[in-house]
Coordinates of C-alpha atoms (C1' of nucleotides) in Angstrom, one line a residue:
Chain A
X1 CA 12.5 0.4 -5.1
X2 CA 9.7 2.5 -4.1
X3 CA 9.8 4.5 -0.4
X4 CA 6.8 5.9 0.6
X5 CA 8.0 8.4 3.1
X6 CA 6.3 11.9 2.9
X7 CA 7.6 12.9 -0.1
X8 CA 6.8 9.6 -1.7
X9 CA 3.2 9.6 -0.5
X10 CA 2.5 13.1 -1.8
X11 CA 4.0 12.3 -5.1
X12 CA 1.2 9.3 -4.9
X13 CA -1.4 11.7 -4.0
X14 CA -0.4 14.5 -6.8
X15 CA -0.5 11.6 -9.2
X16 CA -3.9 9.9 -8.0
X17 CA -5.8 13.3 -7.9
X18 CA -4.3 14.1 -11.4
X19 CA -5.5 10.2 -12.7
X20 CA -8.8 9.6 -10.5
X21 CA -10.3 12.7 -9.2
X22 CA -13.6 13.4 -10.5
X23 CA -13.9 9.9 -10.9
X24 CA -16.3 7.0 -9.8
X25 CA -16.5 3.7 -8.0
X26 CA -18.5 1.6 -10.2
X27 CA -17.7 -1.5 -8.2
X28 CA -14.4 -2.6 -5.9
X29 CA -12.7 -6.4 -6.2
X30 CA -10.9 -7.3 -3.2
X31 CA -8.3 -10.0 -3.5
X32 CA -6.8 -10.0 0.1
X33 CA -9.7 -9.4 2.8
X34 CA -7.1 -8.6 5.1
X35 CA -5.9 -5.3 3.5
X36 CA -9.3 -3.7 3.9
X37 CA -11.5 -2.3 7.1
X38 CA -14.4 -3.2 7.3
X39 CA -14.7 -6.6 6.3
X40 CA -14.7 -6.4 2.8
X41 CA -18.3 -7.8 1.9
X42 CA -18.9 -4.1 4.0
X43 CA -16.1 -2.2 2.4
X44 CA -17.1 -3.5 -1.3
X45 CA -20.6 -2.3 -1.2
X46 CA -20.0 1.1 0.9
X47 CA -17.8 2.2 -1.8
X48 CA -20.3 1.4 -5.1
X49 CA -21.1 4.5 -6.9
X50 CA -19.1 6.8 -5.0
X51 CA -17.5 9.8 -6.6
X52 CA -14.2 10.6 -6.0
X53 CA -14.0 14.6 -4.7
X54 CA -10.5 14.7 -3.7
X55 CA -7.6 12.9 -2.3
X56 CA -5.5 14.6 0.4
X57 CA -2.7 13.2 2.9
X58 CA -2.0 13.8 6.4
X59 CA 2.2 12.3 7.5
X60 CA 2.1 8.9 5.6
X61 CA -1.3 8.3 4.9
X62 CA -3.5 9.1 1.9
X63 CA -6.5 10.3 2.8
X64 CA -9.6 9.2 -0.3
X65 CA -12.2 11.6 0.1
X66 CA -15.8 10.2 -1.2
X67 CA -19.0 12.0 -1.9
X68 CA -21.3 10.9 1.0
X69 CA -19.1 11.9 3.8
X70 CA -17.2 8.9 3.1
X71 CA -13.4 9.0 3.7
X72 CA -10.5 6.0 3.0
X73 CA -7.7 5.7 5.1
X74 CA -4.7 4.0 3.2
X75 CA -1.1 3.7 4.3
X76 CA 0.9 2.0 1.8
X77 CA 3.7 0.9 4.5
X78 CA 6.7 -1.0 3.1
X79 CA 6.0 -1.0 -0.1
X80 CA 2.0 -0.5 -1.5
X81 CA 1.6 1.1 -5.2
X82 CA -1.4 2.5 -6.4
X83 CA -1.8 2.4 -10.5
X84 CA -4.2 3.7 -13.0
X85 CA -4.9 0.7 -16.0
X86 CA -7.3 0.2 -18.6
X87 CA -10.5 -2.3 -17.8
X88 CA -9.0 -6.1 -17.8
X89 CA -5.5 -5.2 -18.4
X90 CA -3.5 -8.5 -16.8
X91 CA -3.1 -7.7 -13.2
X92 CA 0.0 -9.2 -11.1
X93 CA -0.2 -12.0 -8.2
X94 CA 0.3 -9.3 -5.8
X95 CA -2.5 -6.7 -7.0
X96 CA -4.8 -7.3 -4.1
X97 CA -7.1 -4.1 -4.4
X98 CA -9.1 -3.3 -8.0
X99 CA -11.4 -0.6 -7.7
X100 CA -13.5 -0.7 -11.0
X101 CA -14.2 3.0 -12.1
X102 CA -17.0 3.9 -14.7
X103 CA -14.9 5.0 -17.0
X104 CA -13.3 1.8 -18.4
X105 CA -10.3 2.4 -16.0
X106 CA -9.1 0.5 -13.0
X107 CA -7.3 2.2 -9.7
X108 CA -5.4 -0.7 -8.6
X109 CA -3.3 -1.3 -5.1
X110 CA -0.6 -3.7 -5.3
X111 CA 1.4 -4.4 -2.5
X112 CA 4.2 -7.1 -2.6
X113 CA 4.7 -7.4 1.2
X114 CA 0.9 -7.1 2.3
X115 CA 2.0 -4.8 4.8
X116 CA -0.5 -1.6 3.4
X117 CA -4.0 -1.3 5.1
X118 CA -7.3 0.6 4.1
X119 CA -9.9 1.4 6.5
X120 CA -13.3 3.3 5.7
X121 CA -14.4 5.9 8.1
X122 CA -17.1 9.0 7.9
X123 CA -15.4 11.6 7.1
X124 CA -14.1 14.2 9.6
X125 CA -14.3 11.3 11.9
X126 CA -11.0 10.0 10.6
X127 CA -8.8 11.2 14.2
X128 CA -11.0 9.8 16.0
X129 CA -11.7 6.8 14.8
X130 CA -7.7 6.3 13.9
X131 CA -5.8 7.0 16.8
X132 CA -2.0 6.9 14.5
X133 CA -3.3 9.2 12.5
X134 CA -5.2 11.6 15.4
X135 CA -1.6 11.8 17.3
X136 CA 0.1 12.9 14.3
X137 CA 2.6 15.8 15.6
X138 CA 3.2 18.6 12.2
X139 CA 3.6 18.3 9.3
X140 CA 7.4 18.8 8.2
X141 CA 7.0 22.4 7.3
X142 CA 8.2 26.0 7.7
X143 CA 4.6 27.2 9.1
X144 CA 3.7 23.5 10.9
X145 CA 6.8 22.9 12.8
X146 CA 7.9 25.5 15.0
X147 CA 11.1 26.2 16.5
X148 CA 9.1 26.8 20.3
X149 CA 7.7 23.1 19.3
X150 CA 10.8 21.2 18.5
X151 CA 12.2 23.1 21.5
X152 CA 9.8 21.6 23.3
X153 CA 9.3 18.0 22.4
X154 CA 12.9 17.6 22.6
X155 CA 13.7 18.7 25.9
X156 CA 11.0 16.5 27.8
X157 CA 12.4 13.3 26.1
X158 CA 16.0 11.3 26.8
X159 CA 15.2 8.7 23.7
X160 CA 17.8 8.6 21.2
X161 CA 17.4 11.1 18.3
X162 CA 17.3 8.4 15.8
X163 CA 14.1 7.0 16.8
X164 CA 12.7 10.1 18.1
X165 CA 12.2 11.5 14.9
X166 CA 11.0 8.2 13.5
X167 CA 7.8 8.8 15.9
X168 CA 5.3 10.2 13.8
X169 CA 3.3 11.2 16.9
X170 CA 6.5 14.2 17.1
X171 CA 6.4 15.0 13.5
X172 CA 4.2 13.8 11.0
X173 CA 6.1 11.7 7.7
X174 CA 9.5 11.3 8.4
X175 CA 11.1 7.8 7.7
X176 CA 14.4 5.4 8.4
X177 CA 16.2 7.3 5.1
X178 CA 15.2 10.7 5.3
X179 CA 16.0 10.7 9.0
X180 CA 19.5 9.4 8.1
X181 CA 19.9 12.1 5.4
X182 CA 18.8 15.0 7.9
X183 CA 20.9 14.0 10.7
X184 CA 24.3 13.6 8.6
X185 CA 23.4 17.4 7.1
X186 CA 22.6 18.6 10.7
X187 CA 26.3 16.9 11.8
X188 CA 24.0 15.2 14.6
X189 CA 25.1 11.5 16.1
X190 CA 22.0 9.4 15.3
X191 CA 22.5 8.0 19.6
X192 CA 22.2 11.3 20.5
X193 CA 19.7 11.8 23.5
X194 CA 17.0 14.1 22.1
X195 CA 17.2 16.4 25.4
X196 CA 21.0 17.0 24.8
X197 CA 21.0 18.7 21.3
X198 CA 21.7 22.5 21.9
X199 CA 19.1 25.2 20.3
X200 CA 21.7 25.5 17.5
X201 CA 21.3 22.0 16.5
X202 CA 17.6 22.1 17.0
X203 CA 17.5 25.3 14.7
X204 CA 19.9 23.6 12.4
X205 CA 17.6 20.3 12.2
X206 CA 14.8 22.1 11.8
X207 CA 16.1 23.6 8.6
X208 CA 17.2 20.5 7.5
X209 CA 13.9 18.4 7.7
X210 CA 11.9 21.0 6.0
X211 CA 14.4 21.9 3.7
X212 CA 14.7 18.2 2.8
X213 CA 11.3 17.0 2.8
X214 CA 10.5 19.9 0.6
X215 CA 13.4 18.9 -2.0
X216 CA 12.3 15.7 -2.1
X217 CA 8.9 16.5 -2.8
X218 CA 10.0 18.7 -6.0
X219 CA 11.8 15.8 -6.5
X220 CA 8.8 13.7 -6.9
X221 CA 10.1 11.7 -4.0
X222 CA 12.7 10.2 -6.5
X223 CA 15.8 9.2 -3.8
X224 CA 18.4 7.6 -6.1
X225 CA 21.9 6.7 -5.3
X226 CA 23.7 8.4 -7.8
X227 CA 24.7 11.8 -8.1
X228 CA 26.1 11.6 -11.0
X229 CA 23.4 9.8 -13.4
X230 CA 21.0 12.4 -12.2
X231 CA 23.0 15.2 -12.7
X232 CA 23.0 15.7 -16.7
X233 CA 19.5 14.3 -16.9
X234 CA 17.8 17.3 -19.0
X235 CA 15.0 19.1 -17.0
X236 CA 15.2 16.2 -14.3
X237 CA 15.6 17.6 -10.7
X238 CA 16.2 14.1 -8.8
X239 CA 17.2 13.9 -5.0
X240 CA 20.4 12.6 -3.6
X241 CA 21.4 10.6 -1.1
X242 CA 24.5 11.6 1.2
X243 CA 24.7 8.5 3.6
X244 CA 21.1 6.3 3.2
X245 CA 22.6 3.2 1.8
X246 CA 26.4 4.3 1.5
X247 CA 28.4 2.3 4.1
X248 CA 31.8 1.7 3.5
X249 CA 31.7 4.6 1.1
X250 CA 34.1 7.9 2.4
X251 CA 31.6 11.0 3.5
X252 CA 31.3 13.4 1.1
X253 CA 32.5 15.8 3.2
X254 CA 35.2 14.7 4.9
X255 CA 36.6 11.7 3.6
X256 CA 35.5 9.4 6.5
X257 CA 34.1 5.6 5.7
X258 CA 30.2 5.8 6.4
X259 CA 29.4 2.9 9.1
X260 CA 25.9 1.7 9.2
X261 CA 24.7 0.5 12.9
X262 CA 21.6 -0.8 14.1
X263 CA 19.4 2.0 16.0
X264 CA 16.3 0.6 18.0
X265 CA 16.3 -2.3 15.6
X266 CA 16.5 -0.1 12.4
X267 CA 19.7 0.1 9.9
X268 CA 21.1 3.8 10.4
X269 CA 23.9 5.4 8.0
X270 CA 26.4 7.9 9.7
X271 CA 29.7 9.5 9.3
X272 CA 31.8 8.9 12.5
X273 CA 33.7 12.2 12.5
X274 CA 31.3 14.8 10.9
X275 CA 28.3 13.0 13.4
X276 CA 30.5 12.8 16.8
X277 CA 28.5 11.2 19.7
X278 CA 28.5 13.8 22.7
X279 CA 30.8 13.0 25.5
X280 CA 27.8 12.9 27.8
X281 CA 26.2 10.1 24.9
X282 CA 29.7 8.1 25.4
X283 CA 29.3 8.2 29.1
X284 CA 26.0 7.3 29.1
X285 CA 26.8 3.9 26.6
X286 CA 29.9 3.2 28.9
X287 CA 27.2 2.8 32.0
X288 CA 24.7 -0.2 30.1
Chain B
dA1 C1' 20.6 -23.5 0.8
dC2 C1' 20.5 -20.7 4.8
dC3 C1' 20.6 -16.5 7.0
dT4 C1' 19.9 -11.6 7.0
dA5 C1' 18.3 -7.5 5.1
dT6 C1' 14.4 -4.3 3.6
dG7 C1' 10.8 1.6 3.3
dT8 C1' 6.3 1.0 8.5
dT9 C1' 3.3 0.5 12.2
dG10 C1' 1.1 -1.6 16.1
dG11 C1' 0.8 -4.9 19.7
dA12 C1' 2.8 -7.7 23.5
dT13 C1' 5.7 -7.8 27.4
dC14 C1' 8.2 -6.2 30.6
Chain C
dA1 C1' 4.9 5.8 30.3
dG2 C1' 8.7 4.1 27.8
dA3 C1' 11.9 0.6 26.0
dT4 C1' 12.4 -3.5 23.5
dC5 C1' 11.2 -7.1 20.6
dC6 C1' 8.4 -9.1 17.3
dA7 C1' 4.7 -9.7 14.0
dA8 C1' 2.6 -8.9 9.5
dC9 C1' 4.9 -10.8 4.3
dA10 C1' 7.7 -11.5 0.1
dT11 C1' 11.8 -11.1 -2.1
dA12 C1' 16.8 -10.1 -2.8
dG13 C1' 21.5 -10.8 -1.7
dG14 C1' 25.6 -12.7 0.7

DNA sequence: ACCTATGTTGGATC
DNA sequence: AGATCCAACATAGG
């Protein structure tokens, strides 16, 4: 199972500008015209030739920076993979991207769910052109996302926590499992109104995120369910998961059975009594 | 075999 | 503007 939340994406992007910086386009094979902007007669021939100066990310979205002011957008949604083979190695019926470098290697996108899109832009135009990725909010971190700003944001807004902070116009990366993870360590219900957490909770999910998207980046991103296997694994620092995925299993901190509900169509994991919806919340429900 | 679920985003419809 | 639902697509599991 791959996840490409933040943590996942910059794992890709530490990986792609150890394996393909520095290197060149010689041509690009596109299997699924759909995946790619423009039209990919366009988006073949822009890219032959090009060199390969860096690779960067912005939220979810990897950023391929090309000599010639030349920039590709690519979100790998549900579940895209880039990989790194040699020339003509057999390729799967769901590689739909081959980008043919002059080195005898191939950067390949496979993407079982064709849900991942590429787009080429001039670069520095990228915002502009891409209004998802121009309303961004922060990035996840202890410089980017001020207290004054989460202060902020929350208070003007009565949606739901849950899919509040799966609005990457708020803040930039986070996704259905990581939200789960930093609500159940903030001890915040996932119905709660965004203007009805206190400071102290804000402060307290602040922490959280960054602490957990930062974890999960040392991590390499690696979410697995098991405690226990990853504990014990020599010089292997792997992430845990406290309710993504563990309904009907007791909370680790108090016992409780984890329910899963659906929030604003998405599956969400919570502990009933650590994660307490306010009694304005209930009220609020009890009126629909 | 049928129905539901799945990490994401964007568009349509009210 | 904001919520709500659905669409893109393939596969896994009950």
């Amino acid at each position: 199972m791959n996840m490409p939340e933040l943590p996942e994406v910059e794992t890709v992007r530490r990986g792609l500008t150890r394996l393909v910086k520095d290197a060149t386009i010689d041509h690009v094979e596109v299997r699924y015209p759909k995946m790619v902007t423009p039209d990919s007669d366009e988006f073949t021939a822009e890219l032959i030739g090009r060199h390969i100066d860096a690779i960067d990310r912005r939220g979810k979205y990897l950023l391929f920076r090309f000599s010639g002011g030349v920039t590709m957008v690519s979100h790998l949604r549900m579940e895209g993979k880039y990989d790194v083979q040699p020339e003509g190695s057999p390729v799967t019926k769901h590689t739909h991207v081959i980008f043919h470098l002059t080195d005898d290697r191939e950067l390949r996108y496979t993407d079982t769910r064709k849900f991942g899109r590429m787009q080429l832009v001039p670069t520095g135009e990228e915002d502009r052109l891409m209004p998802s990725l121009g309303k961004l909010g922060p990035e996840p971190t202890e410089d980017t996302l001020t207290l004054d700003y989460m202060v902020t944001i929350f208070g003007k807004s009565h949606k739901v926590v849950k899919p509040f902070l799966l609005d990457q116009t708020k803040i930039a990366g986070l996704g259905n499992i990581y939200v789960d993870e930093v609500l159940w360590l903030s001890k915040i219900n996932p119905l709660t109104p965004a203007d009805d957490l206190s400071r102290e909770q804000l402060i307290t999910l602040r922490k959280n995120i960054i602490e957990e998207i930062k974890m999960a980046i040392h991590g390499h991103g690696t979410t697995v369910h098991s405690f226990s296997t990853a504990f014990g694994e020599a010089g292997q620092f792997q992430n845990h998961l406290h309710v993504y995925g563990r309904e009907g299993e007791p909370c680790e901190r108090c016992g409780t059975i984890i329910e899963k509900i659906k929030v604003a169509q998405r599956g969400t994991h919570f502990c009933p009594k650590c994660q307490p919806l306010p009694a304005a919340a209930i009220e609020a429900l009890g009126n629909d």
